[in-house]
């Protein structure tokens, strides 16, 4: 058995469990706004079926899922099946814009519009959340703090997703070690750690054994930030790992690494290994070299409201000196009717500054190497 967690649009959680016989699953998603109270204020946020975080889908490897999505929200959106390989049938994969998970005190669409207009970095969030709740360390948030209950001696599987937009995070559980067993839909060689670093869109599965004196222990996450002098959200989100039948106690906080602790981040990522040796394909026809850049463009009119980056500039990112601009009228799939590999930075603001490229993948030999035709109901732009 194997379990994967993915996120869609930062709103949904999908769990796929691998086994043999295939089944069909039918789901109906209604995307709509819902009023939610966090950090002492009530806001309308986009939800799936009124849930925040969104619904969990449980399926096995090889199962078919038929998901009917109705958009009853105020924005044009697409649902993106992050982490799923849609072999030969990418028509409903829908990568477009991603929406919020970090908690902004503002409407996230206006943040996006503002950053596209001004050329400046987006405003930073005011809180991170765990399963939709900021946790005890924020104002007006104690009531909602998420609790995970365990029996002493029990081993639990935690599926951790960073569904934030722009921030890499450190995550730790007070006094407990974690054993990493999977990442991004693949098993890993078990690796023991006190802290993990997880990037936007990444998923990590860990086992945790409740082997400490019965009590309450915070799980906490906060920023891992490497860009010097760039503003970032330096708050800490928490949930509580709570032993059943414990004596009353205040939860213990884990010590998280310093925001700029690259040594800890690198030590964690460099220990990740596949279950078995991976054979890397050695014979290739084309060798591509990518140079990735993030920089500043001098504005012709530095006093323009469209020029609010540092010192009369706009931020721009590029791959091989080209900044990617999403088409506005026709989707790439529609324009080319072939596979598209959208290679992009997973820091959302970098993507919006152009850090992406689209590889058009031609059909190969025979049906198994060809994209199937689009469904008749594929929405036209
Ligand atoms: C959504 O897209 C349609 C069709 O392109 C457009 O007419 C409409 O103005 C858009 N709505 C919003 C809220 O952007
Ligand atoms: C971003 O922050 C600035 C300064 O606090 C504020 O004036 C602006 O309205 C914010 N942008 C959005 C879209 O909320
Ligand atoms: C977070 O930043 C604020 C203001 O920039 C600062 O006052 C505060 O001490 C910082 N908190 C942490 C935990 O670094
Ligand atoms: C990390 O930040 C601290 C100050 O908060 C600074 O003293 C230290 O030099 C920084 N380390 C690195 C590797 O940048
Ligand atoms: C942008 O402006 C800076 C400061 O005025 C200048 O040093 C730099 O050469 C300019 N860059 C380009 C590409 O014009
Ligand atoms: C902006 O200009 C100031 C003063 O010339 C300089 O110290 C600073 O490094 C510049 N910032 C950037 C991002 O170029
Ligand atoms: C990058 O693109 C700009 C704008 O097209 C061009 O002026 C510049 O020469 C290019 N630089 C390189 C290294 O190709």
Coordinates of C-alpha atoms and ligand atoms in Angstrom, one line a residue:
X1 CA 0.0 0.0 0.0
X2 CA 1.1 3.5 -0.8
X3 CA -0.4 6.8 -0.2
X4 CA 0.0 10.1 -2.0
X5 CA -1.3 13.5 -1.2
X6 CA -1.7 16.2 -3.7
X7 CA -3.2 19.6 -3.6
X8 CA -5.4 21.3 -6.1
X9 CA -5.5 25.0 -6.3
X10 CA -4.5 25.0 -2.7
X11 CA -8.0 24.0 -1.8
X12 CA -8.4 20.4 -2.1
X13 CA -6.6 17.4 -0.8
X14 CA -6.5 14.1 -2.7
X15 CA -5.4 10.8 -1.3
X16 CA -4.7 8.0 -3.7
X17 CA -4.0 4.6 -2.2
X18 CA -2.4 2.1 -4.5
X19 CA -3.8 -1.4 -4.8
X20 CA -4.9 -3.7 -7.7
X21 CA -8.6 -3.8 -8.7
X22 CA -9.8 -0.6 -10.3
X23 CA -13.0 1.3 -9.2
X24 CA -14.8 4.4 -10.4
X25 CA -15.4 7.3 -8.1
X26 CA -17.8 10.1 -8.8
X27 CA -17.6 13.4 -7.1
X28 CA -19.2 16.8 -7.3
X29 CA -17.3 19.9 -6.4
X30 CA -19.0 23.2 -6.1
X31 CA -16.5 26.1 -5.8
X32 CA -18.1 28.9 -3.9
X33 CA -17.2 31.6 -1.4
X34 CA -17.9 31.1 2.3
X35 CA -17.5 33.4 5.2
X36 CA -14.8 32.3 7.6
X37 CA -13.6 33.9 10.8
X38 CA -9.9 34.0 11.4
X39 CA -7.5 36.3 13.2
X40 CA -10.5 38.3 14.7
X41 CA -11.9 39.1 11.3
X42 CA -14.5 37.6 9.0
X43 CA -13.5 37.1 5.3
X44 CA -15.1 35.5 2.3
X45 CA -12.8 32.8 1.0
X46 CA -13.1 30.5 -1.9
X47 CA -13.9 26.9 -0.9
X48 CA -14.8 23.6 -2.4
X49 CA -18.2 22.3 -1.2
X50 CA -18.0 24.9 1.6
X51 CA -15.0 23.1 3.1
X52 CA -11.7 24.7 4.1
X53 CA -9.4 22.8 3.6
X54 CA -11.3 21.2 0.7
X55 CA -12.6 17.7 0.6
X56 CA -10.4 14.6 0.6
X57 CA -10.7 12.1 -2.2
X58 CA -9.7 8.5 -1.4
X59 CA -8.8 6.3 -4.3
X60 CA -6.5 3.5 -5.3
X61 CA -3.9 3.5 -8.0
X62 CA -5.6 2.7 -11.3
X63 CA -9.0 3.9 -10.2
X64 CA -11.0 6.3 -12.4
X65 CA -12.3 9.5 -11.0
X66 CA -15.1 11.5 -12.5
X67 CA -15.2 14.9 -10.9
X68 CA -17.8 17.4 -11.9
X69 CA -16.8 20.9 -11.0
X70 CA -19.3 23.7 -10.8
X71 CA -17.9 27.2 -10.4
X72 CA -20.3 29.2 -8.2
X73 CA -17.6 31.6 -7.1
X74 CA -16.9 35.2 -8.3
X75 CA -13.7 34.4 -10.2
X76 CA -12.8 32.5 -13.4
X77 CA -10.8 29.6 -12.1
X78 CA -9.3 26.3 -13.1
X79 CA -8.8 23.3 -11.0
X80 CA -5.2 21.9 -11.3
X81 CA -4.5 18.2 -10.5
X82 CA -1.2 18.9 -8.9
X83 CA 1.1 15.9 -8.8
X84 CA -1.1 13.6 -11.0
X85 CA 0.5 12.3 -14.2
X86 CA -2.2 12.6 -16.8
X87 CA -0.7 10.3 -19.4
X88 CA -2.0 10.9 -22.9
X89 CA -5.0 12.7 -21.4
X90 CA -4.0 16.2 -20.2
X91 CA -7.1 18.0 -21.2
X92 CA -8.5 18.5 -17.7
X93 CA -5.2 19.1 -15.9
X94 CA -5.9 22.8 -15.9
X95 CA -2.8 24.5 -14.5
X96 CA -3.6 28.2 -14.6
X97 CA -3.5 30.4 -11.5
X98 CA -3.2 29.0 -8.1
X99 CA -5.0 30.6 -5.2
X100 CA -4.2 31.2 -1.6
X101 CA -3.4 29.1 1.4
X102 CA -1.3 31.4 3.3
X103 CA -3.7 33.6 5.2
X104 CA -3.8 37.1 3.7
X105 CA -5.7 39.8 5.3
X106 CA -6.8 40.9 1.9
X107 CA -8.5 39.5 -1.1
X108 CA -5.8 37.3 -2.8
X109 CA -7.1 38.2 -6.3
X110 CA -6.4 41.9 -5.6
X111 CA -2.9 40.9 -4.4
X112 CA -2.3 39.2 -7.7
X113 CA -3.7 42.2 -9.7
X114 CA -1.6 44.6 -7.6
X115 CA 1.7 42.7 -8.1
X116 CA 1.0 42.4 -11.9
X117 CA 0.3 46.1 -12.1
X118 CA 3.1 47.5 -9.9
X119 CA 5.9 45.1 -10.7
X120 CA 6.7 44.8 -7.0
X121 CA 6.7 41.7 -4.9
X122 CA 3.3 40.7 -3.5
X123 CA 2.4 41.7 0.0
X124 CA 3.4 39.1 2.5
X125 CA 0.8 37.0 4.3
X126 CA -0.1 37.6 7.9
X127 CA -0.3 34.0 9.0
X128 CA 0.3 30.4 8.0
X129 CA -2.3 27.8 8.7
X130 CA -2.4 24.1 9.5
X131 CA -5.5 22.5 8.1
X132 CA -7.0 26.0 7.7
X133 CA -6.2 27.2 11.3
X134 CA -3.4 29.5 12.3
X135 CA -3.1 28.1 15.8
X136 CA -2.5 29.3 19.3
X137 CA 0.3 31.8 18.6
X138 CA -2.0 34.1 16.7
X139 CA -4.7 36.4 18.1
X140 CA -8.3 35.1 18.2
X141 CA -7.1 31.6 17.1
X142 CA -6.8 29.4 20.1
X143 CA -10.3 28.0 19.9
X144 CA -9.8 26.7 16.4
X145 CA -6.3 25.2 16.9
X146 CA -6.1 21.8 15.2
X147 CA -5.5 18.8 17.5
X148 CA -4.3 15.4 16.5
X149 CA -5.0 12.8 19.1
X150 CA -2.7 9.8 19.6
X151 CA -2.5 6.9 22.0
X152 CA 0.9 6.5 23.7
X153 CA 3.0 4.0 21.7
X154 CA 1.0 4.4 18.5
X155 CA 2.7 5.3 15.2
X156 CA 0.9 7.7 12.9
X157 CA 1.3 8.7 9.3
X158 CA 1.3 12.4 8.7
X159 CA 0.8 13.7 5.2
X160 CA 2.3 17.1 5.0
X161 CA 1.6 19.5 2.1
X162 CA 2.9 23.0 1.7
X163 CA 0.0 24.6 -0.1
X164 CA 1.3 28.1 0.5
X165 CA 2.0 30.2 -2.5
X166 CA 5.4 31.8 -1.9
X167 CA 7.1 30.4 1.2
X168 CA 9.3 27.5 2.0
X169 CA 8.7 26.3 5.5
X170 CA 10.4 24.4 8.3
X171 CA 8.2 22.0 10.2
X172 CA 8.9 20.2 13.5
X173 CA 7.1 18.5 16.3
X174 CA 8.3 19.1 19.9
X175 CA 10.3 16.2 21.3
X176 CA 9.3 13.8 18.5
X177 CA 11.4 12.6 15.6
X178 CA 9.9 12.0 12.2
X179 CA 10.7 9.3 9.7
X180 CA 10.3 10.5 6.1
X181 CA 8.9 7.6 4.1
X182 CA 7.5 9.4 1.0
X183 CA 7.7 12.5 -1.1
X184 CA 5.7 13.8 -4.0
X185 CA 4.0 10.5 -4.8
X186 CA 7.1 8.3 -4.4
X187 CA 8.4 6.1 -1.5
X188 CA 11.7 7.2 -0.1
X189 CA 14.2 5.3 1.9
X190 CA 13.2 5.9 5.5
X191 CA 15.1 8.9 6.9
X192 CA 14.9 10.1 10.4
X193 CA 14.7 13.8 11.2
X194 CA 13.8 16.4 13.8
X195 CA 12.9 19.0 11.3
X196 CA 11.8 19.1 7.7
X197 CA 11.8 21.8 5.0
X198 CA 9.0 21.8 2.5
X199 CA 8.5 24.0 -0.5
X200 CA 5.2 25.3 -2.0
X201 CA 3.3 22.5 -3.7
X202 CA 5.6 19.8 -2.2
X203 CA 4.2 16.8 -0.3
X204 CA 6.1 14.8 2.4
X205 CA 4.8 11.7 4.3
X206 CA 6.3 11.0 7.7
X207 CA 5.8 8.4 10.4
X208 CA 5.7 9.6 14.0
X209 CA 5.7 7.4 17.0
X210 CA 4.1 8.7 20.2
X211 CA 7.0 7.6 22.3
X212 CA 7.2 10.6 24.7
X213 CA 5.6 11.0 28.1
X214 CA 1.9 11.5 27.6
X215 CA 1.2 15.2 27.1
X216 CA 0.7 17.9 24.5
X217 CA 3.2 18.8 21.9
X218 CA 3.1 21.5 19.3
X219 CA 3.7 20.8 15.7
X220 CA 4.9 24.1 14.3
X221 CA 5.9 25.6 11.0
X222 CA 7.5 28.8 10.0
X223 CA 9.5 30.4 7.2
X224 CA 12.7 29.2 5.7
X225 CA 13.8 32.4 3.9
X226 CA 16.9 32.8 1.9
X227 CA 16.3 36.0 -0.1
X228 CA 18.3 38.7 1.9
X229 CA 16.4 41.9 2.8
X230 CA 13.1 40.6 1.2
X231 CA 10.0 40.9 3.3
X232 CA 8.5 37.7 4.5
X233 CA 5.9 36.4 7.0
X234 CA 7.9 35.6 10.1
X235 CA 4.9 34.1 12.1
X236 CA 4.6 30.5 13.3
X237 CA 1.6 28.3 12.8
X238 CA 0.9 25.4 15.2
X239 CA -1.3 22.4 15.7
X240 CA -1.2 20.1 18.7
X241 CA -0.2 16.5 19.0
X242 CA -2.2 15.4 22.0
X243 CA -1.8 12.1 23.8
X244 CA -5.1 10.5 25.0
X245 CA -5.5 10.1 28.7
X246 CA -2.8 12.5 29.4
X247 CA -2.5 14.7 32.5
X248 CA -3.4 18.3 31.8
X249 CA -0.4 20.2 30.5
X250 CA 0.5 23.2 28.4
X251 CA 1.8 22.2 25.0
X252 CA 5.6 22.2 24.5
X253 CA 6.9 24.2 21.5
X254 CA 9.6 22.7 19.2
X255 CA 12.7 24.8 18.5
X256 CA 12.6 25.7 14.8
X257 CA 15.7 26.5 12.9
X258 CA 16.6 30.2 12.2
X259 CA 14.8 31.6 9.2
X260 CA 18.0 31.6 7.2
X261 CA 19.3 28.2 8.3
X262 CA 20.3 26.8 4.9
X263 CA 22.6 24.3 6.6
X264 CA 19.6 22.5 8.2
X265 CA 17.6 22.7 5.0
X266 CA 20.3 21.3 2.9
X267 CA 21.1 18.6 5.5
X268 CA 17.5 17.5 5.3
X269 CA 17.1 17.5 1.5
X270 CA 20.4 15.9 0.8
X271 CA 19.5 12.8 2.9
X272 CA 16.5 12.0 0.7
X273 CA 17.1 8.8 -1.2
X274 CA 14.9 6.7 -3.5
X275 CA 14.0 3.2 -2.4
X276 CA 16.1 1.6 -5.0
X277 CA 18.8 2.8 -7.5
X278 CA 17.2 4.8 -10.3
X279 CA 18.5 4.1 -13.8
X280 CA 19.0 7.5 -15.4
X281 CA 18.4 7.4 -19.2
X282 CA 21.8 8.0 -20.8
X283 CA 21.0 8.2 -24.6
X284 CA 19.3 11.4 -25.6
X285 CA 18.7 13.2 -28.8
X286 CA 18.6 16.8 -27.6
X287 CA 20.4 18.4 -24.8
X288 CA 18.9 21.5 -23.4
X289 CA 20.5 24.1 -21.2
X290 CA 18.4 26.3 -19.0
X291 CA 19.6 29.5 -17.4
X292 CA 17.2 30.8 -14.8
X293 CA 17.2 34.4 -13.8
X294 CA 15.4 36.8 -11.4
X295 CA 16.1 40.5 -11.9
X296 CA 15.0 44.0 -12.3
X297 CA 13.9 45.9 -15.3
X298 CA 14.6 49.7 -15.4
X299 CA 11.4 51.5 -16.2
X300 CA 11.2 54.3 -18.8
X301 CA 9.2 56.3 -16.4
X302 CA 10.4 55.4 -12.8
X303 CA 7.7 57.5 -11.2
X304 CA 4.9 55.5 -12.9
X305 CA 2.6 53.6 -10.6
X306 CA 3.5 50.6 -12.7
X307 CA 7.1 50.9 -11.5
X308 CA 7.1 50.1 -7.8
X309 CA 10.0 47.7 -7.5
X310 CA 13.2 48.9 -5.9
X311 CA 14.7 52.1 -7.3
X312 CA 12.4 52.7 -10.2
X313 CA 12.3 49.1 -11.5
X314 CA 10.0 46.2 -12.0
X315 CA 10.8 42.6 -11.0
X316 CA 11.1 40.1 -13.8
X317 CA 12.2 36.5 -14.0
X318 CA 13.3 34.6 -17.0
X319 CA 14.4 31.3 -18.4
X320 CA 17.1 31.7 -21.1
X321 CA 16.4 35.5 -21.1
X322 CA 12.7 35.1 -21.9
X323 CA 10.0 36.0 -19.5
X324 CA 7.0 33.7 -19.9
X325 CA 3.7 35.4 -20.4
X326 CA 0.5 33.3 -20.2
X327 CA -1.6 33.5 -23.3
X328 CA -4.9 35.4 -22.7
X329 CA -7.1 34.3 -25.6
X330 CA -6.2 30.7 -26.5
X331 CA -4.8 28.1 -24.2
X332 CA -1.5 26.5 -25.3
X333 CA -3.2 23.1 -25.5
X334 CA -5.9 24.5 -27.8
X335 CA -3.3 26.3 -29.9
X336 CA -1.1 23.2 -30.5
X337 CA -3.2 20.1 -29.8
X338 CA -0.2 18.3 -28.4
X339 CA 1.4 17.6 -25.1
X340 CA 2.6 20.6 -23.1
X341 CA 5.1 20.4 -20.4
X342 CA 4.8 23.5 -18.3
X343 CA 8.1 23.8 -16.6
X344 CA 7.8 26.5 -14.0
X345 CA 9.0 27.8 -10.7
X346 CA 6.8 26.8 -7.8
X347 CA 7.2 30.1 -6.0
X348 CA 4.0 31.7 -7.2
X349 CA 5.4 35.3 -7.4
X350 CA 8.4 34.1 -9.5
X351 CA 6.0 32.3 -11.9
X352 CA 4.0 35.5 -12.2
X353 CA 7.2 37.4 -13.1
X354 CA 7.8 35.0 -15.9
X355 CA 9.9 32.1 -14.5
X356 CA 8.4 29.4 -16.7
X357 CA 8.6 27.9 -20.1
X358 CA 6.4 25.6 -22.1
X359 CA 7.9 22.6 -23.9
X360 CA 5.7 21.4 -26.7
X361 CA 5.9 17.7 -26.8
X362 CA 5.0 16.1 -30.1
X363 CA 3.3 12.8 -30.4
X364 CA 5.6 9.8 -30.7
X365 CA 5.2 6.6 -32.5
X366 CA 1.8 4.9 -32.2
X367 CA -1.2 5.5 -30.0
X368 CA 0.5 4.8 -26.7
X369 CA 2.8 7.8 -27.3
X370 CA 0.0 10.1 -28.6
X371 CA -2.2 12.5 -26.8
X372 CA -5.9 11.5 -27.1
X373 CA -8.2 14.0 -28.9
X374 CA -9.8 16.6 -26.6
X375 CA -13.2 15.7 -25.2
X376 CA -16.2 17.2 -27.1
X377 CA -17.1 19.4 -24.1
X378 CA -13.7 20.9 -23.7
X379 CA -14.4 24.6 -22.9
X380 CA -13.2 26.8 -25.7
X381 CA -11.5 30.1 -24.8
Ligands
LIG1 C1 -14.6 35.2 -17.0 O1 -14.4 34.9 -18.3 C2 -15.3 35.3 -19.2 C3 -15.0 34.7 -20.6 O2 -13.7 35.0 -20.9 C4 -15.4 36.8 -19.2 O3 -16.4 37.3 -20.0 C5 -15.7 37.3 -17.7 O4 -15.6 38.7 -17.7 C6 -14.7 36.7 -16.8 N1 -15.1 37.0 -15.4 C7 -14.3 37.5 -14.5 C8 -14.9 37.7 -13.2 O5 -13.2 37.7 -14.7
LIG2 C1 -0.4 45.7 0.2 O1 0.1 46.4 1.3 C2 0.0 47.8 1.2 C3 0.7 48.4 2.4 O2 0.3 47.9 3.6 C4 -1.4 48.3 1.1 O3 -1.5 49.6 0.9 C5 -2.0 47.5 -0.1 O4 -3.4 47.8 -0.2 C6 -1.9 46.0 0.0 N1 -2.3 45.4 -1.2 C7 -3.4 44.7 -1.3 C8 -3.8 44.1 -2.6 O5 -4.1 44.4 -0.3
LIG3 C1 9.0 39.5 12.8 O1 9.1 40.7 12.2 C2 8.7 41.8 13.1 C3 8.7 43.1 12.3 O2 9.4 43.0 11.1 C4 9.7 41.9 14.3 O3 9.3 42.9 15.1 C5 9.6 40.5 15.0 O4 10.5 40.5 16.1 C6 9.9 39.4 14.1 N1 9.6 38.1 14.7 C7 10.5 37.1 14.7 C8 10.0 35.9 15.4 O5 11.5 37.2 14.2
LIG4 C1 21.3 34.4 9.5 O1 20.8 35.5 10.2 C2 21.5 36.0 11.3 C3 20.8 37.2 11.9 O2 19.4 36.9 12.1 C4 22.9 36.4 10.9 O3 23.6 36.8 12.0 C5 23.6 35.3 10.2 O4 24.8 35.7 9.7 C6 22.7 34.8 9.0 N1 23.3 33.6 8.5 C7 23.4 33.4 7.2 C8 24.0 32.1 6.7 O5 23.1 34.2 6.3
LIG5 C1 19.4 50.3 -14.9 O1 19.6 51.5 -14.1 C2 20.8 51.4 -13.3 C3 20.8 52.6 -12.3 O2 20.4 53.7 -13.0 C4 22.0 51.3 -14.2 O3 23.2 51.2 -13.4 C5 21.8 50.1 -15.1 O4 22.9 50.0 -16.0 C6 20.5 50.1 -15.9 N1 20.3 48.9 -16.6 C7 20.0 48.8 -17.9 C8 19.9 47.4 -18.4 O5 19.8 49.8 -18.5
LIG6 C1 18.7 51.1 -4.7 O1 19.5 52.2 -4.6 C2 20.2 52.3 -3.4 C3 20.9 53.7 -3.4 O2 21.5 53.9 -4.6 C4 21.2 51.2 -3.3 O3 21.9 51.2 -2.1 C5 20.4 49.9 -3.3 O4 21.3 48.8 -3.4 C6 19.5 49.8 -4.6 N1 18.7 48.6 -4.5 C7 18.6 47.7 -5.5 C8 17.7 46.6 -5.3 O5 19.2 47.9 -6.5
LIG7 C1 18.1 39.4 -23.3 O1 17.0 40.0 -23.8 C2 17.0 41.4 -24.0 C3 15.7 41.9 -24.5 O2 15.3 41.1 -25.6 C4 18.2 41.7 -25.0 O3 18.3 43.1 -25.1 C5 19.5 41.1 -24.4 O4 20.5 41.4 -25.3 C6 19.4 39.7 -24.1 N1 20.5 39.2 -23.4 C7 21.2 38.1 -23.7 C8 22.3 37.8 -22.9 O5 20.8 37.4 -24.6

